[in-house]
């Protein structure tokens, strides 16, 4: 069984936990988009450890981990994760495979991300400053890009970096009055990157096709969420990759037809970090309550997340474009104790009722939500293991969501621990 797990909101839906559980039965876990802007916490013994680039299967010693061509790799972060896992007696030797076609995030990309955001003032995008946008821009621009395969030829890479650094220096000086970088210093780091990472670099598309032909089961591990998709999300308040399920094929070379199941992960409410329209946002006591109950602070940046009601219009859209078969709804326990709950089932935009999500950010910013209001529940759900034991009001809430998004909820997250998950038998 090959399965793809993606977020259907603006990221941070709790995919890590779903992937962690499903990875138990997977032979290979694949990351196909994004970079060190993502983040999820794994629990090793009594310790929590944040991973940003490494696929979630890393903590299972029988699981192979693939970083696909669609990922942008920050070598320093990845080496830090490999070393951090090694210190905890988890070795990646022989089971980490990095695509030779994946692009490399340089320090100059992170500098560019920061300089650009600073220069935008109140119009900034609120990026994670991990160099993601500038790296993908160089990928598309082609002339000044570095790929993982380049770590295999240091002489050629030295020349390439000299050209890139000279080019960036001119731009940074002209636009931001920034001090020049030294290409020798930039290159020095790549010698170490090459030594550490070259053994893992390979043709991952070939590896995946061979593995699937041999009957191995592959889990595709999405990063961010569909509404942050570069093409289908709320542009320009998006990330720079195809973070929806649509990015899977391009990001690892495996067609959607070879995947048996697409699972979309949502929170039982909505959260967003960074700027951009968010129709169901509750910038008030309700939002604060959800943030504190759900511990809604970023794994990568520590930023408090914006919180609001469940937006079924948005999720119906991301489920549709992703060909989603089943929904995992996380954090349902967080909503306990709220007297009334709201679910947005349509928007009113300029006097017209809309049920198909407009990804146009300006239009979305004008959306007024049409809510369905339901009674909440008092009961703590965190100890439940059976769907049928859920309070009637919780089941009503889930039924309403399913009615609008037209996809069944089959997995429920009722707490932070891996065991706190309910699988629904339908
Ligand atoms: P970038 O991906 O760092 O360029 O940031 C672009 C936008 O995507 C910003 O609003 C970020 O906050 C958001 N973003 C990027 N990665 C994540 C994530 O893993 N979770 C939630 N939001 C993210």
PDB file of C-alpha atoms and ligand atoms in Angstrom, residues 10-12 37-39 113 125-129 132-133 224 228 238-239 273-275 303, ligand 1:
ATOM      1  CA  UNK A  10      -2.102  26.462   6.074  1.00  0.00           C
ATOM      2  CA  UNK A  11       0.355  23.942   7.530  1.00  0.00           C
ATOM      3  CA  UNK A  12       0.885  22.634  11.078  1.00  0.00           C
ATOM      4  CA  UNK A  37      10.702  25.740   6.773  1.00  0.00           C
ATOM      5  CA  UNK A  38       8.797  22.600   7.811  1.00  0.00           C
ATOM      6  CA  UNK A  39       9.177  21.090  11.207  1.00  0.00           C
ATOM      7  CA  UNK A 113      15.108  35.991   2.431  1.00  0.00           C
ATOM      8  CA  UNK A 125       5.125  37.791   3.673  1.00  0.00           C
ATOM      9  CA  UNK A 126       6.150  36.565   7.104  1.00  0.00           C
ATOM     10  CA  UNK A 127       8.415  33.819   5.745  1.00  0.00           C
ATOM     11  CA  UNK A 128      10.367  31.481   7.986  1.00  0.00           C
ATOM     12  CA  UNK A 129      13.662  33.113   6.743  1.00  0.00           C
ATOM     13  CA  UNK A 132      13.119  28.802   0.753  1.00  0.00           C
ATOM     14  CA  UNK A 133      11.756  31.389  -1.718  1.00  0.00           C
ATOM     15  CA  UNK A 224       3.227  22.666   4.873  1.00  0.00           C
ATOM     16  CA  UNK A 228       0.300  27.399   1.038  1.00  0.00           C
ATOM     17  CA  UNK A 238       2.190  30.956   0.181  1.00  0.00           C
ATOM     18  CA  UNK A 239       5.402  29.006   0.291  1.00  0.00           C
ATOM     19  CA  UNK A 273       1.413  31.648  10.675  1.00  0.00           C
ATOM     20  CA  UNK A 274       2.700  34.521   8.645  1.00  0.00           C
ATOM     21  CA  UNK A 275       0.660  37.059   6.713  1.00  0.00           C
ATOM     22  CA  UNK A 303       5.832  32.312  16.483  1.00  0.00           C
TER      23      UNK A 303
HETATM   24  P1  LIG B   1       8.507  30.324   3.516  1.00  0.00           P
HETATM   25  O1  LIG B   1       8.061  28.945   3.188  1.00  0.00           O
HETATM   26  O2  LIG B   1       9.548  30.360   4.614  1.00  0.00           O
HETATM   27  O3  LIG B   1       8.923  31.107   2.317  1.00  0.00           O
HETATM   28  O4  LIG B   1       7.253  31.120   4.138  1.00  0.00           O
HETATM   29  C1  LIG B   1       6.130  31.447   3.344  1.00  0.00           C
HETATM   30  C2  LIG B   1       4.848  31.315   4.148  1.00  0.00           C
HETATM   31  O5  LIG B   1       4.616  29.948   4.416  1.00  0.00           O
HETATM   32  C3  LIG B   1       4.879  32.020   5.492  1.00  0.00           C
HETATM   33  O6  LIG B   1       3.572  32.494   5.781  1.00  0.00           O
HETATM   34  C4  LIG B   1       5.222  30.905   6.459  1.00  0.00           C
HETATM   35  O7  LIG B   1       4.788  31.174   7.762  1.00  0.00           O
HETATM   36  C5  LIG B   1       4.472  29.750   5.831  1.00  0.00           C
HETATM   37  N1  LIG B   1       5.052  28.453   6.171  1.00  0.00           N
HETATM   38  C6  LIG B   1       6.162  27.890   5.653  1.00  0.00           C
HETATM   39  N2  LIG B   1       6.377  26.677   6.205  1.00  0.00           N
HETATM   40  C7  LIG B   1       5.370  26.462   7.066  1.00  0.00           C
HETATM   41  C8  LIG B   1       5.015  25.355   7.913  1.00  0.00           C
HETATM   42  O8  LIG B   1       5.672  24.307   7.957  1.00  0.00           O
HETATM   43  N3  LIG B   1       3.884  25.529   8.654  1.00  0.00           N
HETATM   44  C9  LIG B   1       3.126  26.638   8.581  1.00  0.00           C
HETATM   45  N4  LIG B   1       3.410  27.675   7.795  1.00  0.00           N
HETATM   46  C10 LIG B   1       4.524  27.591   7.043  1.00  0.00           C
END
